[in-house]
GROMACS .gro file of C-alpha atoms in nm:
model
  146
    1MET     CA    1   0.001   0.001  -0.010
    2GLY     CA    2   0.290   0.240   0.083
    3ARG     CA    3   0.421   0.192  -0.279
    4TYR     CA    4   0.093   0.335  -0.422
    5TYR     CA    5   0.122   0.636  -0.200
    6SER     CA    6   0.483   0.686  -0.316
    7ILE     CA    7   0.384   0.660  -0.684
    8ILE     CA    8   0.098   0.928  -0.628
    9LEU     CA    9   0.331   1.161  -0.453
   10PHE     CA   10   0.593   1.129  -0.718
   11LEU     CA   11   0.346   1.206  -0.993
   12PHE     CA   12   0.207   1.506  -0.797
   13PHE     CA   13   0.537   1.654  -0.716
   14SER     CA   14   0.681   1.603  -1.069
   15GLN     CA   15   0.371   1.796  -1.222
   16LEU     CA   16   0.470   2.079  -0.984
   17ILE     CA   17   0.829   2.098  -1.100
   18PHE     CA   18   0.753   2.077  -1.471
   19GLY     CA   19   0.475   2.344  -1.424
   20GLN     CA   20   0.738   2.605  -1.308
   21ILE     CA   21   0.848   2.716  -1.648
   22SER     CA   22   0.878   3.096  -1.693
   23VAL     CA   23   0.621   3.276  -1.911
   24SER     CA   24   0.889   3.454  -2.113
   25ASP     CA   25   1.037   3.117  -2.198
   26THR     CA   26   0.725   2.989  -2.369
   27THR     CA   27   0.551   3.284  -2.498
   28SER     CA   28   0.627   3.575  -2.711
   29ILE     CA   29   0.513   3.935  -2.624
   30ASP     CA   30   0.244   4.061  -2.860
   31ASN     CA   31   0.359   4.388  -3.010
   32GLU     CA   32   0.003   4.443  -3.153
   33TYR     CA   33  -0.172   4.460  -2.795
   34ARG     CA   34  -0.519   4.572  -2.803
   35GLU     CA   35  -0.821   4.564  -2.564
   36ASP     CA   36  -1.110   4.494  -2.806
   37GLN     CA   37  -1.430   4.454  -2.591
   38PHE     CA   38  -1.774   4.296  -2.634
   39TYR     CA   39  -2.040   4.457  -2.417
   40ILE     CA   40  -2.392   4.353  -2.296
   41SER     CA   41  -2.615   4.532  -2.050
   42VAL     CA   42  -2.957   4.515  -1.910
   43THR     CA   43  -3.115   4.808  -1.785
   44TYR     CA   44  -3.435   4.926  -1.590
   45ASN     CA   45  -3.572   5.247  -1.753
   46LEU     CA   46  -3.733   5.509  -1.534
   47LEU     CA   47  -3.936   5.809  -1.677
   48GLY     CA   48  -3.795   6.141  -1.560
   49ARG     CA   49  -3.991   6.467  -1.520
   50LYS     CA   50  -4.335   6.308  -1.535
   51LEU     CA   51  -4.650   6.508  -1.551
   52GLU     CA   52  -4.881   6.467  -1.258
   53GLY     CA   53  -5.090   6.162  -1.275
   54ILE     CA   54  -4.856   5.980  -1.509
   55SER     CA   55  -4.704   5.665  -1.368
   56GLN     CA   56  -4.503   5.355  -1.475
   57SER     CA   57  -4.660   5.026  -1.477
   58GLY     CA   58  -4.487   4.687  -1.550
   59PHE     CA   59  -4.135   4.635  -1.616
   60SER     CA   60  -3.964   4.893  -1.835
   61SER     CA   61  -3.649   4.718  -1.946
   62GLY     CA   62  -3.351   4.784  -2.195
   63PHE     CA   63  -3.109   4.555  -2.346
   64HIS     CA   64  -2.785   4.649  -2.517
   65VAL     CA   65  -2.513   4.440  -2.691
   66GLY     CA   66  -2.216   4.535  -2.913
   67PHE     CA   67  -1.839   4.535  -2.985
   68ILE     CA   68  -1.572   4.810  -2.933
   69ARG     CA   69  -1.259   4.790  -3.154
   70ASP     CA   70  -0.944   4.927  -2.990
   71MET     CA   71  -0.722   5.145  -3.198
   72PRO     CA   72  -0.388   5.255  -3.016
   73ILE     CA   73  -0.264   5.598  -3.107
   74ASN     CA   74   0.097   5.593  -2.945
   75LYS     CA   75   0.389   5.345  -2.955
   76LYS     CA   76   0.341   5.232  -2.585
   77ARG     CA   77  -0.017   5.139  -2.686
   78ASN     CA   78  -0.161   5.264  -2.354
   79VAL     CA   79  -0.365   5.548  -2.519
   80ALA     CA   80  -0.625   5.462  -2.759
   81ILE     CA   81  -0.964   5.533  -2.938
   82GLY     CA   82  -1.233   5.289  -2.916
   83LEU     CA   83  -1.489   5.267  -3.181
   84GLY     CA   84  -1.782   5.043  -3.186
   85LEU     CA   85  -2.116   4.919  -3.314
   86GLY     CA   86  -2.403   4.794  -3.125
   87ILE     CA   87  -2.777   4.765  -3.099
   88SER     CA   88  -3.033   4.836  -2.819
   89SER     CA   89  -3.385   4.773  -2.732
   90ASN     CA   90  -3.578   4.976  -2.476
   91SER     CA   91  -3.930   4.977  -2.353
   92TYR     CA   92  -4.136   5.217  -2.135
   93ASN     CA   93  -4.466   5.102  -1.983
   94GLN     CA   94  -4.678   5.388  -1.840
   95ASN     CA   95  -5.047   5.514  -1.843
   96LEU     CA   96  -4.999   5.805  -2.090
   97LEU     CA   97  -5.248   5.805  -2.389
   98ILE     CA   98  -5.137   5.966  -2.704
   99SER     CA   99  -5.418   6.028  -2.961
  100LYS     CA  100  -5.530   6.274  -3.234
  101ASN     CA  101  -5.846   6.494  -3.188
  102ASN     CA  102  -6.080   6.584  -3.476
  103GLU     CA  103  -5.864   6.848  -3.598
  104GLN     CA  104  -5.573   6.588  -3.637
  105GLU     CA  105  -5.384   6.750  -3.349
  106ILE     CA  106  -5.196   6.526  -3.110
  107GLU     CA  107  -5.336   6.518  -2.765
  108TYR     CA  108  -5.188   6.381  -2.436
  109SER     CA  109  -5.389   6.244  -2.146
  110ILE     CA  110  -5.385   5.993  -1.885
  111LEU     CA  111  -5.557   5.640  -1.971
  112ASP     CA  112  -5.883   5.615  -1.822
  113LYS     CA  113  -6.119   5.301  -1.850
  114SER     CA  114  -6.422   5.519  -1.896
  115VAL     CA  115  -6.287   5.677  -2.196
  116THR     CA  116  -6.087   5.392  -2.363
  117PRO     CA  117  -6.053   5.018  -2.289
  118TYR     CA  118  -5.686   5.058  -2.255
  119THR     CA  119  -5.504   5.071  -1.913
  120LYS     CA  120  -5.143   5.090  -2.005
  121ASN     CA  121  -4.929   5.205  -2.285
  122LYS     CA  122  -4.608   5.053  -2.396
  123PHE     CA  123  -4.353   5.267  -2.590
  124SER     CA  124  -4.044   5.089  -2.738
  125THR     CA  125  -3.733   5.202  -2.922
  126TYR     CA  126  -3.472   5.010  -3.129
  127LEU     CA  127  -3.140   5.187  -3.169
  128LEU     CA  128  -2.810   5.150  -3.350
  129GLU     CA  129  -2.534   5.252  -3.126
  130ILE     CA  130  -2.193   5.381  -3.227
  131PRO     CA  131  -1.993   5.418  -2.911
  132LEU     CA  132  -1.681   5.635  -2.928
  133GLU     CA  133  -1.424   5.614  -2.629
  134PHE     CA  134  -1.099   5.773  -2.522
  135ARG     CA  135  -0.898   5.492  -2.355
  136TRP     CA  136  -0.604   5.564  -2.126
  137ARG     CA  137  -0.467   5.247  -1.952
  138THR     CA  138  -0.183   5.102  -1.749
  139SER     CA  139  -0.203   4.744  -1.864
  140THR     CA  140   0.059   4.593  -2.097
  141PRO     CA  141   0.079   4.269  -2.300
  142THR     CA  142   0.224   4.103  -2.007
  143ASP     CA  143   0.055   4.269  -1.700
  144TYR     CA  144  -0.324   4.316  -1.706
  145ASN     CA  145  -0.345   4.486  -1.373
  146PHE     CA  146  -0.516   4.824  -1.373
   0.00000   0.00000   0.00000
C-alpha cells in the first residue's frame, strides 16, 4: 500500500516541478496589443420629469449588446480610441394616452377606463449604437492589472 502512495506523491510533485516554466520562456510578447471589448447590458428604464398623474406600470427594460474595437494612437499602446457598433432595445410602460383629436392635433392624456378600453401604454425604441471612447490604461501585453 505504501508503494501506491509513493507513486502518487511522485506524480504530484513531478507535475509541480515541470509546471514552473517561466512565461517569457514559452510565449512571445504581442507587439500589436489591443483591448477589444464585447459589451452586454440590461437596464431598468425610469421616466424622468413626469406630468402629474403619469405613472409607470410593469417592467420597463432595456437590452444593449455590441463590440468596441481598440485603436492605439501611441507607441506604448496605452492611449487609444475605441470605436464600436451595437444595438439597443428599450421599452417604457406607462399610463399615458397619445391620440389625435378631430382637427388631427396630437393630444396627451392619462389612460382612463371610462374613455378607452386600454389601461396601459408601451413605448419601445430600437437603436443602432456607435460608441466612441478615449482610452487611457496602465495595462501592458504581459501585465493586465489596472
